[in-house]
Tab-separated table of C-alpha atoms in Angstrom:
chain	number	residue	atom	x	y	z
A	1	MET	CA	-101.047	-28.222	22.626
A	2	ASN	CA	-103.282	-29.074	25.562
A	3	VAL	CA	-101.427	-27.981	28.716
A	4	VAL	CA	-102.568	-28.250	32.340
A	5	LYS	CA	-100.518	-25.915	34.546
A	6	LEU	CA	-100.357	-26.645	38.261
A	7	ASP	CA	-98.787	-24.683	41.096
A	8	ALA	CA	-97.831	-27.717	43.153
A	9	ILE	CA	-98.503	-31.446	42.928
A	10	ASP	CA	-97.064	-34.607	44.415
A	11	SER	CA	-96.236	-36.082	40.991
A	12	THR	CA	-97.138	-34.837	37.510
A	13	ASN	CA	-96.897	-38.423	36.231
A	14	ASP	CA	-99.416	-39.632	38.806
A	15	TYR	CA	-101.679	-36.649	38.115
A	16	LEU	CA	-101.661	-37.299	34.371
A	17	LYS	CA	-102.220	-41.041	34.796
A	18	ASP	CA	-105.242	-40.256	36.979
A	19	LEU	CA	-106.593	-37.852	34.329
A	20	VAL	CA	-106.226	-40.533	31.667
A	21	ARG	CA	-108.275	-42.942	33.780
A	22	LYS	CA	-111.043	-40.382	34.333
A	23	GLN	CA	-111.424	-38.756	30.923
A	24	SER	CA	-110.447	-38.906	27.294
A	25	LEU	CA	-107.388	-36.771	26.621
A	26	GLU	CA	-105.928	-35.775	23.299
A	27	ASN	CA	-102.583	-37.185	22.327
A	28	TYR	CA	-99.566	-35.149	23.520
A	29	SER	CA	-101.483	-33.566	26.408
A	30	VAL	CA	-99.049	-32.041	28.919
A	31	VAL	CA	-99.133	-31.414	32.669
A	32	THR	CA	-96.624	-29.014	34.212
A	33	ALA	CA	-96.003	-27.934	37.787
A	34	GLU	CA	-94.039	-25.220	39.518
A	35	LEU	CA	-93.324	-27.598	42.401
A	36	GLN	CA	-93.376	-31.381	42.647
A	37	THR	CA	-93.281	-32.841	46.138
A	38	LYS	CA	-92.886	-36.539	45.331
A	39	GLY	CA	-91.050	-36.617	42.016
A	40	LYS	CA	-89.721	-40.009	40.992
A	41	GLY	CA	-86.681	-41.129	39.069
A	42	GLN	CA	-85.247	-44.431	37.911
A	43	ARG	CA	-84.780	-47.170	40.559
A	44	GLY	CA	-87.393	-45.402	42.722
A	45	SER	CA	-85.085	-42.483	43.483
A	46	ALA	CA	-86.514	-39.100	44.441
A	47	TRP	CA	-86.339	-36.040	42.199
A	48	SER	CA	-85.962	-32.773	44.097
A	49	SER	CA	-86.623	-29.370	42.518
A	50	GLU	CA	-86.777	-25.768	43.733
A	51	LYS	CA	-90.170	-24.158	43.125
A	52	GLY	CA	-90.536	-22.109	39.958
A	53	LYS	CA	-87.000	-22.726	38.728
A	54	ASN	CA	-87.120	-25.863	36.610
A	55	ILE	CA	-89.138	-27.792	34.062
A	56	ILE	CA	-91.372	-30.399	35.652
A	57	MET	CA	-93.644	-31.949	33.065
A	58	SER	CA	-95.506	-35.071	32.054
A	59	MET	CA	-96.715	-35.778	28.538
A	60	LEU	CA	-99.219	-38.322	27.245
A	61	VAL	CA	-98.212	-40.343	24.187
A	62	LYS	CA	-100.777	-42.731	22.787
A	63	ASP	CA	-100.029	-45.908	20.858
A	64	PHE	CA	-96.371	-45.332	20.060
A	65	ALA	CA	-95.324	-48.577	21.702
A	66	VAL	CA	-97.123	-51.423	19.965
A	67	SER	CA	-95.704	-54.197	22.171
A	68	SER	CA	-93.427	-54.743	25.150
A	69	SER	CA	-90.522	-55.203	22.730
A	70	SER	CA	-90.861	-51.598	21.522
A	71	LEU	CA	-91.157	-49.859	24.901
A	72	PHE	CA	-87.538	-48.703	24.934
A	73	ASP	CA	-87.990	-46.997	21.560
A	74	LEU	CA	-89.855	-44.201	23.347
A	75	ASN	CA	-86.896	-43.717	25.706
A	76	ILE	CA	-84.724	-43.171	22.637
A	77	VAL	CA	-87.181	-40.737	21.074
A	78	VAL	CA	-87.590	-38.647	24.231
A	79	SER	CA	-83.936	-38.610	25.318
A	80	LEU	CA	-82.848	-37.414	21.887
A	81	ALA	CA	-85.638	-34.815	21.805
A	82	VAL	CA	-84.375	-33.272	25.046
A	83	LEU	CA	-80.810	-33.110	23.731
A	84	GLN	CA	-82.018	-31.648	20.432
A	85	SER	CA	-83.856	-28.931	22.391
A	86	LEU	CA	-80.776	-28.083	24.474
A	87	ARG	CA	-78.227	-27.801	21.677
A	88	PRO	CA	-79.242	-24.242	20.645
A	89	LEU	CA	-78.441	-23.188	24.236
A	90	ASN	CA	-74.810	-24.257	23.733
A	91	ILE	CA	-74.823	-26.751	26.602
A	92	PRO	CA	-71.448	-28.541	26.363
A	93	ASN	CA	-70.851	-32.275	26.050
A	94	LEU	CA	-74.467	-33.435	26.176
A	95	THR	CA	-74.841	-37.174	26.679
A	96	ILE	CA	-77.389	-39.724	27.888
A	97	LYS	CA	-76.517	-41.743	30.970
A	98	TRP	CA	-78.297	-45.002	30.266
A	99	PRO	CA	-81.169	-45.312	30.164
A	100	ASN	CA	-82.303	-41.687	30.212
A	101	ASP	CA	-80.458	-39.280	32.500
A	102	ILE	CA	-79.398	-36.104	30.708
A	103	MET	CA	-75.783	-35.154	31.344
A	104	SER	CA	-73.527	-32.197	30.591
A	105	ASP	CA	-69.917	-33.242	31.114
A	106	ASP	CA	-70.120	-35.260	34.363
A	107	LYS	CA	-73.095	-33.344	35.762
A	108	LYS	CA	-76.713	-34.508	35.720
A	109	ILE	CA	-79.060	-31.808	34.440
A	110	GLY	CA	-82.201	-33.832	33.845
A	111	GLY	CA	-83.978	-37.132	34.024
A	112	ILE	CA	-86.794	-38.965	32.280
A	113	LEU	CA	-89.249	-41.514	33.678
A	114	ILE	CA	-91.657	-43.251	31.293
A	115	GLU	CA	-94.599	-45.229	32.650
A	116	ASN	CA	-96.743	-47.379	30.361
A	117	CYS	CA	-100.335	-48.567	30.668
A	118	PHE	CA	-101.372	-51.578	28.566
A	119	LYS	CA	-105.088	-51.373	27.793
A	120	SER	CA	-107.547	-54.188	27.142
A	121	ASP	CA	-107.549	-53.476	23.397
A	122	SER	CA	-103.740	-54.031	23.360
A	123	SER	CA	-103.029	-50.323	22.856
A	124	VAL	CA	-100.546	-48.520	25.104
A	125	ASP	CA	-100.777	-45.152	26.822
A	126	SER	CA	-97.355	-43.825	27.813
A	127	VAL	CA	-96.816	-41.072	30.371
A	128	ILE	CA	-93.454	-39.358	29.909
A	129	GLY	CA	-92.135	-37.553	32.957
A	130	ILE	CA	-89.309	-35.082	32.389
A	131	GLY	CA	-87.451	-33.172	35.066
A	132	LEU	CA	-84.921	-30.629	33.819
A	133	ASN	CA	-82.761	-28.378	35.985
A	134	VAL	CA	-83.137	-24.989	34.333
A	135	ASN	CA	-82.678	-21.958	36.570
A	136	GLN	CA	-81.931	-23.552	39.936
A	137	LEU	CA	-78.530	-22.438	41.246
A	138	GLU	CA	-78.050	-24.499	44.402
A	139	PHE	CA	-78.115	-28.287	44.776
A	140	GLU	CA	-77.492	-29.076	48.421
A	141	SER	CA	-75.997	-32.546	48.948
A	142	LEU	CA	-76.139	-33.251	45.197
A	143	PRO	CA	-72.553	-32.766	44.001
A	144	GLN	CA	-73.227	-34.387	40.624
A	145	ALA	CA	-76.167	-32.097	39.764
A	146	SER	CA	-76.115	-28.903	37.748
A	147	SER	CA	-78.494	-26.688	35.765
A	148	LEU	CA	-78.677	-24.852	32.477
A	149	ALA	CA	-78.326	-21.511	34.267
A	150	LEU	CA	-75.212	-22.623	36.134
A	151	ILE	CA	-73.666	-23.932	32.919
A	152	THR	CA	-74.520	-20.976	30.676
A	153	GLY	CA	-74.480	-18.144	33.229
A	154	THR	CA	-77.867	-16.922	31.959
A	155	THR	CA	-81.512	-17.298	32.924
A	156	ILE	CA	-83.396	-19.613	30.553
A	157	ASP	CA	-86.972	-19.138	29.273
A	158	ARG	CA	-88.610	-22.239	30.731
A	159	GLU	CA	-91.845	-21.984	28.770
A	160	ALA	CA	-90.092	-21.656	25.418
A	161	LEU	CA	-87.839	-24.594	26.232
A	162	LEU	CA	-90.779	-26.751	27.303
A	163	LYS	CA	-92.576	-26.050	24.022
A	164	GLN	CA	-89.423	-26.920	22.106
A	165	ILE	CA	-89.098	-30.241	23.932
A	166	VAL	CA	-92.735	-31.136	23.175
A	167	ASN	CA	-92.239	-30.239	19.510
A	168	GLU	CA	-89.056	-32.306	19.237
A	169	ILE	CA	-90.758	-35.323	20.837
A	170	GLN	CA	-93.629	-35.094	18.355
A	171	GLU	CA	-91.240	-34.742	15.410
A	172	ASN	CA	-89.191	-37.757	16.499
A	173	ILE	CA	-92.330	-39.841	16.971
A	174	ASN	CA	-93.734	-38.835	13.590
A	175	SER	CA	-90.480	-39.710	11.831
A	176	TRP	CA	-89.627	-42.821	13.856
A	177	LYS	CA	-90.602	-45.496	11.343
A	178	PHE	CA	-88.485	-43.759	8.687
A	179	THR	CA	-85.521	-42.947	10.937
A	180	THR	CA	-85.443	-45.868	13.383
A	181	LEU	CA	-81.911	-46.997	12.599
A	182	LEU	CA	-80.591	-43.422	12.543
A	183	LEU	CA	-82.120	-42.504	15.918
A	184	ARG	CA	-80.929	-45.743	17.505
A	185	GLU	CA	-77.413	-45.026	16.250
A	186	MET	CA	-77.597	-41.455	17.537
A	187	TYR	CA	-78.697	-42.683	20.968
A	188	THR	CA	-75.868	-45.229	21.090
A	189	ASN	CA	-73.255	-42.662	20.050
A	190	LEU	CA	-74.471	-40.283	22.773
A	191	LEU	CA	-74.247	-42.762	25.637
A	192	PHE	CA	-72.434	-41.323	28.650
A	193	LYS	CA	-68.894	-42.784	29.047
A	194	ARG	CA	-69.292	-45.038	26.006
A	195	ASN	CA	-65.988	-46.705	25.042
A	196	GLU	CA	-64.397	-45.610	28.316
A	197	LYS	CA	-63.209	-48.043	30.968
A	198	MET	CA	-65.485	-47.612	33.997
A	199	VAL	CA	-66.301	-49.283	37.300
A	200	PHE	CA	-69.723	-50.933	37.598
A	201	GLN	CA	-71.630	-52.677	40.370
A	202	ASP	CA	-73.892	-55.617	39.574
A	203	SER	CA	-77.069	-56.805	41.306
A	204	ASP	CA	-74.959	-58.959	43.665
A	205	LEU	CA	-73.163	-55.762	44.791
A	206	LEU	CA	-69.931	-56.938	43.164
A	207	PHE	CA	-67.705	-54.385	41.440
A	208	PHE	CA	-66.173	-54.958	38.029
A	209	ASN	CA	-64.428	-52.988	35.289
A	210	GLY	CA	-66.093	-52.709	31.928
A	211	VAL	CA	-66.641	-50.647	28.813
A	212	ILE	CA	-70.089	-49.609	27.520
A	213	GLN	CA	-70.529	-50.766	23.929
A	214	GLY	CA	-74.192	-49.934	23.188
A	215	ILE	CA	-77.707	-51.257	23.738
A	216	THR	CA	-79.683	-54.294	22.612
A	217	PRO	CA	-82.896	-53.886	20.546
A	218	LEU	CA	-84.805	-54.105	23.852
A	219	GLY	CA	-82.702	-51.350	25.400
A	220	ARG	CA	-80.497	-53.464	27.659
A	221	LEU	CA	-77.024	-52.026	28.239
A	222	ILE	CA	-74.187	-53.923	26.551
A	223	ILE	CA	-70.940	-53.873	28.542
A	224	GLN	CA	-67.677	-55.546	27.640
A	225	HIS	CA	-66.676	-57.128	30.951
A	226	GLU	CA	-63.063	-57.053	32.089
A	227	ASN	CA	-62.965	-60.785	31.321
A	228	GLY	CA	-63.603	-59.950	27.665
A	229	ASN	CA	-67.212	-61.146	27.506
A	230	LEU	CA	-70.041	-58.964	26.209
A	231	ILE	CA	-72.849	-58.927	28.780
A	232	ASP	CA	-76.167	-57.109	28.561
A	233	PHE	CA	-77.915	-55.748	31.658
A	234	ASP	CA	-81.360	-54.507	32.606
A	235	ILE	CA	-81.788	-51.274	34.578
A	236	LYS	CA	-81.925	-53.043	37.958
A	237	GLN	CA	-78.930	-55.258	37.236
A	238	VAL	CA	-76.058	-52.782	36.954
A	239	LYS	CA	-74.971	-49.400	38.294
A	240	MET	CA	-72.187	-47.176	37.004
A	241	ILE	CA	-69.738	-45.864	39.610
A	242	PHE	CA	-68.190	-42.504	38.690
């Protein structure tokens, strides 16, 4: 495993994307940092992390997505890989808050941001950013955040966990074409608050009640609206209120 370890960087995703532009990197190359000053999440949100306490990593995956219609498949692969890596640590009630926040009970313990580059030969380079709260114990002004150490009461080996995550991602990718339906079903079954009545806000800032049913083949969230209709949403079109 080719790993670049940094002390501090603005964004491991940006750093890895810049490396890809400048040189040829082997598949599954990884960049890690002890501190990230401009970490990004979904919807352009910031990702804050205490230095030396968490997993901050970006991983290069070449040619998994073969078209725009298969981009969400990598979200499924990576989200499940993180959960598979956490299960031996006995983290309770692990779920995926669509599309790829990692939850334990009602607390967020990690997030994933995947950025794709379509090349002139139609191949795709994907940069997978993963932020995981591991040994951080305080989350000022973040009441919905937690960490593995807070949940388990023990200090976690970050390096061993990072290696496990990388291995699980590779295994899921290698088996994808044989296990596509199984992994999609697993992802759907692990959706946060699935089959529970929840409050949502749409892109017009209107609130409505609904129940998460699953995802479309393109990864859009399927919600049964309070009016009985099944509606699917893109990431920028709906927000869960909880």
